[in-house]
Coordinates of C-alpha atoms and ligand atoms in Angstrom, one line a residue:
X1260 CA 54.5 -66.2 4.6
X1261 CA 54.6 -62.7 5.5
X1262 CA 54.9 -61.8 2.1
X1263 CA 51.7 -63.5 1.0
X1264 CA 49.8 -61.9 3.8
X1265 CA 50.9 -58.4 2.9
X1266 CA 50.0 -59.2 -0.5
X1267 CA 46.6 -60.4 0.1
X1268 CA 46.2 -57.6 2.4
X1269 CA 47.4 -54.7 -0.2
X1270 CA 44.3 -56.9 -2.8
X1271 CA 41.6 -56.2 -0.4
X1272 CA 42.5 -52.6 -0.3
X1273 CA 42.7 -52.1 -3.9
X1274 CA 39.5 -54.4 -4.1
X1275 CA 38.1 -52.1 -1.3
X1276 CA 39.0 -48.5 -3.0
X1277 CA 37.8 -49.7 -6.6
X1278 CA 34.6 -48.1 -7.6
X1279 CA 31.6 -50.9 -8.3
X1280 CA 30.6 -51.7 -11.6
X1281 CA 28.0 -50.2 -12.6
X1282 CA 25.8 -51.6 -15.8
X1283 CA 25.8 -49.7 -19.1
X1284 CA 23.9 -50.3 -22.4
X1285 CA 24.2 -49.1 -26.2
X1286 CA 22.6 -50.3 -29.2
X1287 CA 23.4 -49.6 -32.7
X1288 CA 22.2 -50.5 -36.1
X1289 CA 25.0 -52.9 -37.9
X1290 CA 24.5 -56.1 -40.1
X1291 CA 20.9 -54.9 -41.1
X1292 CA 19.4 -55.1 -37.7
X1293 CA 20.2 -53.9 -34.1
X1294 CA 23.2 -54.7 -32.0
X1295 CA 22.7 -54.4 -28.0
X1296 CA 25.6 -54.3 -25.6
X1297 CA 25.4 -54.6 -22.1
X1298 CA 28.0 -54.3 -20.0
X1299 CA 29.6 -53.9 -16.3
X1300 CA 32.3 -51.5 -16.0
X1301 CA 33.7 -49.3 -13.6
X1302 CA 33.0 -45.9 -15.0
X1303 CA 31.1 -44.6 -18.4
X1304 CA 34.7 -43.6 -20.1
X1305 CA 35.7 -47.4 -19.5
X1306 CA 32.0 -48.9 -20.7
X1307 CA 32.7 -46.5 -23.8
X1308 CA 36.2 -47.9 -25.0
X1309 CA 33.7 -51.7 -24.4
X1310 CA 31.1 -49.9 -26.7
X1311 CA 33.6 -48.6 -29.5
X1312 CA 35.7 -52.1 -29.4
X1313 CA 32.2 -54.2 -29.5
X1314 CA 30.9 -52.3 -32.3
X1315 CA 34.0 -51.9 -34.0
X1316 CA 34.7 -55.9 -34.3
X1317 CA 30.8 -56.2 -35.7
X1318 CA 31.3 -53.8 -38.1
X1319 CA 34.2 -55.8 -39.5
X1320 CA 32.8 -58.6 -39.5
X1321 CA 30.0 -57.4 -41.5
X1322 CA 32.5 -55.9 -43.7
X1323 CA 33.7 -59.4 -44.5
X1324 CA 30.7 -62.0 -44.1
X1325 CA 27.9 -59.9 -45.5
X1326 CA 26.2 -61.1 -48.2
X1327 CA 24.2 -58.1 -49.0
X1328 CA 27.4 -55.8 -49.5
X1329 CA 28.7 -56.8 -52.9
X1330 CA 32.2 -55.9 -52.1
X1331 CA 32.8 -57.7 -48.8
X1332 CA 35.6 -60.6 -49.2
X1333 CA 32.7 -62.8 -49.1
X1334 CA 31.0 -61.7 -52.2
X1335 CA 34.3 -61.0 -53.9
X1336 CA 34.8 -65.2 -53.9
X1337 CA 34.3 -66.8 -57.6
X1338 CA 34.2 -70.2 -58.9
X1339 CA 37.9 -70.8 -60.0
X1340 CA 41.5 -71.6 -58.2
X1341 CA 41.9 -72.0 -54.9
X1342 CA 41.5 -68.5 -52.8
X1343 CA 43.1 -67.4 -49.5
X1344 CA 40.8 -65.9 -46.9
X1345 CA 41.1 -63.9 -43.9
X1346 CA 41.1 -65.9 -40.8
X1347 CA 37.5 -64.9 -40.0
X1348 CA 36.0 -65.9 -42.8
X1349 CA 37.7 -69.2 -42.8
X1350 CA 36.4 -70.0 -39.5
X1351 CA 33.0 -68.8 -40.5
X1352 CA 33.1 -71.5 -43.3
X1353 CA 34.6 -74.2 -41.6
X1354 CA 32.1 -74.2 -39.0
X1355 CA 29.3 -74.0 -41.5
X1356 CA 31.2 -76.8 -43.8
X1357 CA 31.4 -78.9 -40.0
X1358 CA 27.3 -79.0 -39.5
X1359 CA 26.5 -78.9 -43.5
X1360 CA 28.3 -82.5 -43.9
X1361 CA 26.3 -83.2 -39.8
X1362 CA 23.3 -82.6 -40.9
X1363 CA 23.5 -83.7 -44.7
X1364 CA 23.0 -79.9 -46.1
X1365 CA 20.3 -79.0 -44.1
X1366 CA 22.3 -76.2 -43.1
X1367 CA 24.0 -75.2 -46.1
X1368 CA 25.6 -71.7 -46.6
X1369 CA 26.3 -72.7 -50.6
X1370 CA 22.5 -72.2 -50.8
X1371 CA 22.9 -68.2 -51.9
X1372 CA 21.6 -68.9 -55.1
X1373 CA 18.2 -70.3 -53.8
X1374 CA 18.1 -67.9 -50.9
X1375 CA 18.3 -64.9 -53.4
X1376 CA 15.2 -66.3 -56.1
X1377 CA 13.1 -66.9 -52.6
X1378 CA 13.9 -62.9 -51.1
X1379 CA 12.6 -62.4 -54.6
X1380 CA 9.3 -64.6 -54.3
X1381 CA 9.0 -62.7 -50.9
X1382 CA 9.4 -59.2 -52.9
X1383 CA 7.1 -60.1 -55.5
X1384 CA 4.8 -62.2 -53.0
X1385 CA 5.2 -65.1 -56.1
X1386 CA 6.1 -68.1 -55.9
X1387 CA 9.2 -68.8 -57.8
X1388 CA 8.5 -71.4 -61.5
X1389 CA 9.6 -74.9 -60.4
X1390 CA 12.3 -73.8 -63.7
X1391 CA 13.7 -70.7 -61.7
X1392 CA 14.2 -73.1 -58.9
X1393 CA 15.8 -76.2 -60.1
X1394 CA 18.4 -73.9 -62.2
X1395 CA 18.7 -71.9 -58.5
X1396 CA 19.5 -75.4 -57.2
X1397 CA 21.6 -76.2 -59.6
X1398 CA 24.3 -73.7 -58.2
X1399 CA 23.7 -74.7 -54.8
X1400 CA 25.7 -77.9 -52.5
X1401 CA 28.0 -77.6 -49.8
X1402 CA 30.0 -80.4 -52.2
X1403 CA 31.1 -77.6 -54.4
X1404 CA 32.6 -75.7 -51.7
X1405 CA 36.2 -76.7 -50.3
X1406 CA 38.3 -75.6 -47.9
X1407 CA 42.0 -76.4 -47.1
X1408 CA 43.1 -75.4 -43.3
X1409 CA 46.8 -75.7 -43.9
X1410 CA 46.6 -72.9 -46.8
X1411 CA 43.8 -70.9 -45.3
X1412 CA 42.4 -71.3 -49.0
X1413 CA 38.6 -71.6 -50.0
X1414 CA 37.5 -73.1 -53.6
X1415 CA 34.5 -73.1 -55.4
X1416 CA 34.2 -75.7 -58.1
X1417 CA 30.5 -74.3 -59.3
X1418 CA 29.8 -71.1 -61.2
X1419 CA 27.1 -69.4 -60.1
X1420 CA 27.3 -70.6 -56.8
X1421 CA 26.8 -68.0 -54.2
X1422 CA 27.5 -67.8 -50.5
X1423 CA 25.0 -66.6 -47.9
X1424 CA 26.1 -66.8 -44.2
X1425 CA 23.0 -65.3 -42.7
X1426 CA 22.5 -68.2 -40.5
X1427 CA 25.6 -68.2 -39.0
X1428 CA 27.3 -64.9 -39.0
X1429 CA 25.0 -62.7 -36.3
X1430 CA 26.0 -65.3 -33.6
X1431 CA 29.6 -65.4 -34.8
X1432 CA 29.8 -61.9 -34.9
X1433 CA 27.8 -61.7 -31.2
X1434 CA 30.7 -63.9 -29.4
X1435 CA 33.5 -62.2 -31.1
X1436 CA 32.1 -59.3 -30.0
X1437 CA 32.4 -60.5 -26.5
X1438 CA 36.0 -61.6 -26.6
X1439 CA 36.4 -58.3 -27.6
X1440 CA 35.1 -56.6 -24.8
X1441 CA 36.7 -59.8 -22.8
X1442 CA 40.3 -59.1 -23.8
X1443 CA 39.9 -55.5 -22.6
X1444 CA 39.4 -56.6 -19.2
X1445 CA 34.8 -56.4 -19.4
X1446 CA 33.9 -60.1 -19.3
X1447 CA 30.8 -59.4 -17.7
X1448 CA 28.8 -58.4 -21.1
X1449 CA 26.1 -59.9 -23.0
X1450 CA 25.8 -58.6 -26.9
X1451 CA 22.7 -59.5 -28.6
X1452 CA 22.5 -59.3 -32.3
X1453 CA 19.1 -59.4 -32.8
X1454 CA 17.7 -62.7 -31.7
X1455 CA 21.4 -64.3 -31.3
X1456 CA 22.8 -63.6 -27.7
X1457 CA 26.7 -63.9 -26.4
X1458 CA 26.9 -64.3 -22.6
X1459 CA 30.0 -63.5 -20.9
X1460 CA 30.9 -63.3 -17.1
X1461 CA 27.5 -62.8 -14.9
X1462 CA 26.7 -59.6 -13.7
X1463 CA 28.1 -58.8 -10.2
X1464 CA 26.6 -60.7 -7.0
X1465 CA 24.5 -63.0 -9.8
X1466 CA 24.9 -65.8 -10.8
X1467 CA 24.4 -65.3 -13.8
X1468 CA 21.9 -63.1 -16.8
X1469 CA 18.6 -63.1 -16.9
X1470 CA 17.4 -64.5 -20.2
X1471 CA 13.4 -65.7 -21.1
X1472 CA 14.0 -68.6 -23.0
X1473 CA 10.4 -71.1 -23.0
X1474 CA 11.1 -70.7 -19.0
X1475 CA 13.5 -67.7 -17.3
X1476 CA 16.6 -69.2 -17.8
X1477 CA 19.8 -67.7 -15.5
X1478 CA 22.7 -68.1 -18.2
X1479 CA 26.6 -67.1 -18.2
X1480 CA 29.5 -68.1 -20.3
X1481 CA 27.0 -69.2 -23.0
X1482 CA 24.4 -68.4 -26.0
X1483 CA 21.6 -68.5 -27.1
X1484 CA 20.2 -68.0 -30.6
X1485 CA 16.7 -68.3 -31.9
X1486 CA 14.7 -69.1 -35.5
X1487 CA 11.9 -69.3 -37.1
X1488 CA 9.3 -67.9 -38.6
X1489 CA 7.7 -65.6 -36.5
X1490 CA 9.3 -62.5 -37.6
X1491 CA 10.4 -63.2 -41.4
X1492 CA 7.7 -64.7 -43.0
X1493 CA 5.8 -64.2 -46.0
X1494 CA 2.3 -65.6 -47.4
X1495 CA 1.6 -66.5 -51.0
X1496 CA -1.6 -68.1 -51.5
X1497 CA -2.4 -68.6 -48.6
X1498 CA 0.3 -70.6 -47.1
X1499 CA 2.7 -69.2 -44.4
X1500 CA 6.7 -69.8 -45.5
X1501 CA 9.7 -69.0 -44.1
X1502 CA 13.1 -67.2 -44.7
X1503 CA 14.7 -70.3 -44.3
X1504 CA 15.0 -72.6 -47.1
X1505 CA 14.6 -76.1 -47.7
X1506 CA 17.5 -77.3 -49.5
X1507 CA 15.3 -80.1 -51.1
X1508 CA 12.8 -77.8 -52.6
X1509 CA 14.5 -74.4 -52.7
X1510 CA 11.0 -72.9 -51.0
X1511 CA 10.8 -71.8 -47.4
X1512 CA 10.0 -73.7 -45.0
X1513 CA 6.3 -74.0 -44.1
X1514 CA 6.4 -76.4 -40.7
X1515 CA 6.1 -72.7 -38.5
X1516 CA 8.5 -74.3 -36.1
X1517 CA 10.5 -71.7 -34.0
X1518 CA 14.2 -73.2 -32.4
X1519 CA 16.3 -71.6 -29.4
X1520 CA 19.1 -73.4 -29.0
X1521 CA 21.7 -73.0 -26.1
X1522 CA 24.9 -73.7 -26.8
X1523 CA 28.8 -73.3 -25.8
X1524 CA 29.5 -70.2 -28.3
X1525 CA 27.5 -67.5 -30.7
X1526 CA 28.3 -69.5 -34.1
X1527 CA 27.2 -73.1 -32.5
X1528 CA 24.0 -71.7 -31.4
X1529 CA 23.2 -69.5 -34.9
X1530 CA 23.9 -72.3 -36.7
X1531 CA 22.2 -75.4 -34.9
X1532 CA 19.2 -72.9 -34.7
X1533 CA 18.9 -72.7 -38.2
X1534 CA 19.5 -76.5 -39.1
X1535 CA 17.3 -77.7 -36.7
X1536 CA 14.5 -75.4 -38.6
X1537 CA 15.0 -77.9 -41.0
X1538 CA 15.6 -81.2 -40.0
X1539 CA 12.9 -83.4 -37.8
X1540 CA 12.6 -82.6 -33.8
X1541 CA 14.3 -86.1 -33.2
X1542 CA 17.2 -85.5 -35.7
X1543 CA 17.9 -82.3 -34.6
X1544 CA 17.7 -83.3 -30.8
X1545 CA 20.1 -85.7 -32.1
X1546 CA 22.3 -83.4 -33.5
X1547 CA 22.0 -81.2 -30.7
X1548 CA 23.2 -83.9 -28.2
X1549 CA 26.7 -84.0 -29.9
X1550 CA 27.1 -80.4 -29.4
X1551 CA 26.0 -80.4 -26.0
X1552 CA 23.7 -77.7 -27.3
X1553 CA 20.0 -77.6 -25.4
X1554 CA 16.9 -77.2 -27.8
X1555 CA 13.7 -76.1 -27.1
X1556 CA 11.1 -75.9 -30.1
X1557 CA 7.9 -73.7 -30.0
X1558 CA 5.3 -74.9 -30.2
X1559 CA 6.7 -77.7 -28.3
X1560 CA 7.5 -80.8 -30.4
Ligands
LIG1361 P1 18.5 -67.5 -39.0 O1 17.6 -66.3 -38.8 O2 19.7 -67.5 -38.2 O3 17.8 -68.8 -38.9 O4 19.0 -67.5 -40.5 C1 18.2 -67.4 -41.6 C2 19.0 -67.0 -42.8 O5 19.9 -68.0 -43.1 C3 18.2 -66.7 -44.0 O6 17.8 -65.4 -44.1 C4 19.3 -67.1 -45.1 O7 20.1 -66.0 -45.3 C5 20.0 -68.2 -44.5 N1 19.5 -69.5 -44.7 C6 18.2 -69.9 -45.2 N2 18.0 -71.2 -45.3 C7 19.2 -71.8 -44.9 C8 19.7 -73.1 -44.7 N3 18.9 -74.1 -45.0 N4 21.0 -73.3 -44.4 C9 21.8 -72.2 -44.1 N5 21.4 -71.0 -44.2 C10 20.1 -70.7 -44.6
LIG1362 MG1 20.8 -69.0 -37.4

């Protein structure tokens, strides 16, 4: 008993003598947009080693997942024998395989081939031959793509098929950043990747980070992630589409729905975002429900 007191006394003393945490913030360009750490440390040379390991995980990931560097381990996968991947990407892919056979291919990271003819309908502000698009198609289907867990292994059974994880990978890369700065002891942190947010710990004496989301929202341990068509859009005769495709048609989407979804981690929330750009308000509230995800479309549906 006298033990525990003395302990409990010498913790308020060391609680009593540690400086406060102060907030710091950094932002750098990585994965072809900007990265924003915020953070609660005690001192700038602490919030620095946060800044270096946060950054330092997202530009690994990016390394890996990035469809837009031809020699990241993504883009090094071919049509052929079974392949073993790093344990990031494999996660990636599973979750994306999980919500592809969910939402019947709405979301559907096989769709590279499509994705790249529409960036180049968006280029050449033309809309791609319904030829150009039923070959693109042809190479797309999360069917083609399998994975085996025990071997780590990934297989791709079309040629020509082409992986694109840029609905997925920012939010990924956003909460991995976070356990980053979480295992070296700075769990109170939000990272935003552009529009995909990781919330850690709250900030001290709050309960919680202030985040606008339709209504201020006060958020911890959570994220949030965002899509549509306000930002990435492009007009070709004088119809509004999207940068995300619909896998039926291979165009972009022209319903000018935006999505935030809230959900338990940064790939959940990416993801779900994305699908439920495609699929009907009531399936994708539907879909939401089993991820205990909350959706809020704009305008509201
Ligand atoms: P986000 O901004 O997170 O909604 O992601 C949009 C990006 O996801 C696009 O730029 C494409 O790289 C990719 N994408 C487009 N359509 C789809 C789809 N139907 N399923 C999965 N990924 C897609
Ligand atoms: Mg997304």
């Amino acid at each position: 008993m006298a033990w525990k007191k003395s302990s409990a006394g010498l913790l308020l003393a060391a609680s009593l003598c540690a400086a406060p945490l102060e907030r710091f913030e950094a932002v750098e360009p990585h994965m072809g947009t900007l990265v924003r750490v915020t953070l609660y440390a005690q001192d700038s040379g602490t919030a620095r080693k946060g800044f270096t390991a946060a950054f330092e995980r997202i530009r690994q990931l990016d390394e890996t997942l990035s469809d837009y560097n031809p020699s990241s381990e993504l883009m090094r996968l071919r049509s052929g024998p079974p392949a073993q991947v790093s344990e990031d990407l494999f996660r990636v892919l599973s979750a994306a395989q999980d919500l592809a056979r969910e939402t019947q291919g709405a979301f559907d990271v096989t769709l590279g081939a499509a994705i790249r003819l529409w960036r180049e309908a968006r280029r050449s502000n033309r809309l791609p031959s319904e030829a150009e698009r039923r070959l693109a198609l042809q190479h797309c289907g999360y069917h083609y793509l399998k994975l085996d867990a025990r071997r780590r292994t990934v297989r791709i059974l079309q040629p020509g098929l082409q992986l694109d994880l840029g609905g997925i990978a920012k939010g990924f890369a956003a909460g991995e950043a976070l356990s980053a700065l979480r295992a070296l002891g700075l769990p109170r942190a939000l990272v935003a990747v552009s529009g995909d947010l990781a919330i850690g710990d709250p900030p001290p004496g709050k309960a919680g980070w202030s985040v606008q989301v339709d209504q201020p929202l006060v958020l911890h341990n959570c994220a949030v992630s965002t899509s549509g068509d306000t930002e990435q859009f492009v007009e070709i005769g004088g119809r509004r589409y999207s940068h995300i495709i619909d896998p039926k048609t291979g165009l972009g989407l022209t319903s000018r729905t935006g999505v935030t979804v809230l959900a338990r981690d940064g790939a959940t929330a990416d993801s779900l975002a994305t699908a439920l750009s495609v699929l009907t308000p009531s399936e994708g509230r539907r879909i939401a429900r089993r991820h205990h995800a909350r959706v809020w479309y704009t305008p509201p549906q």
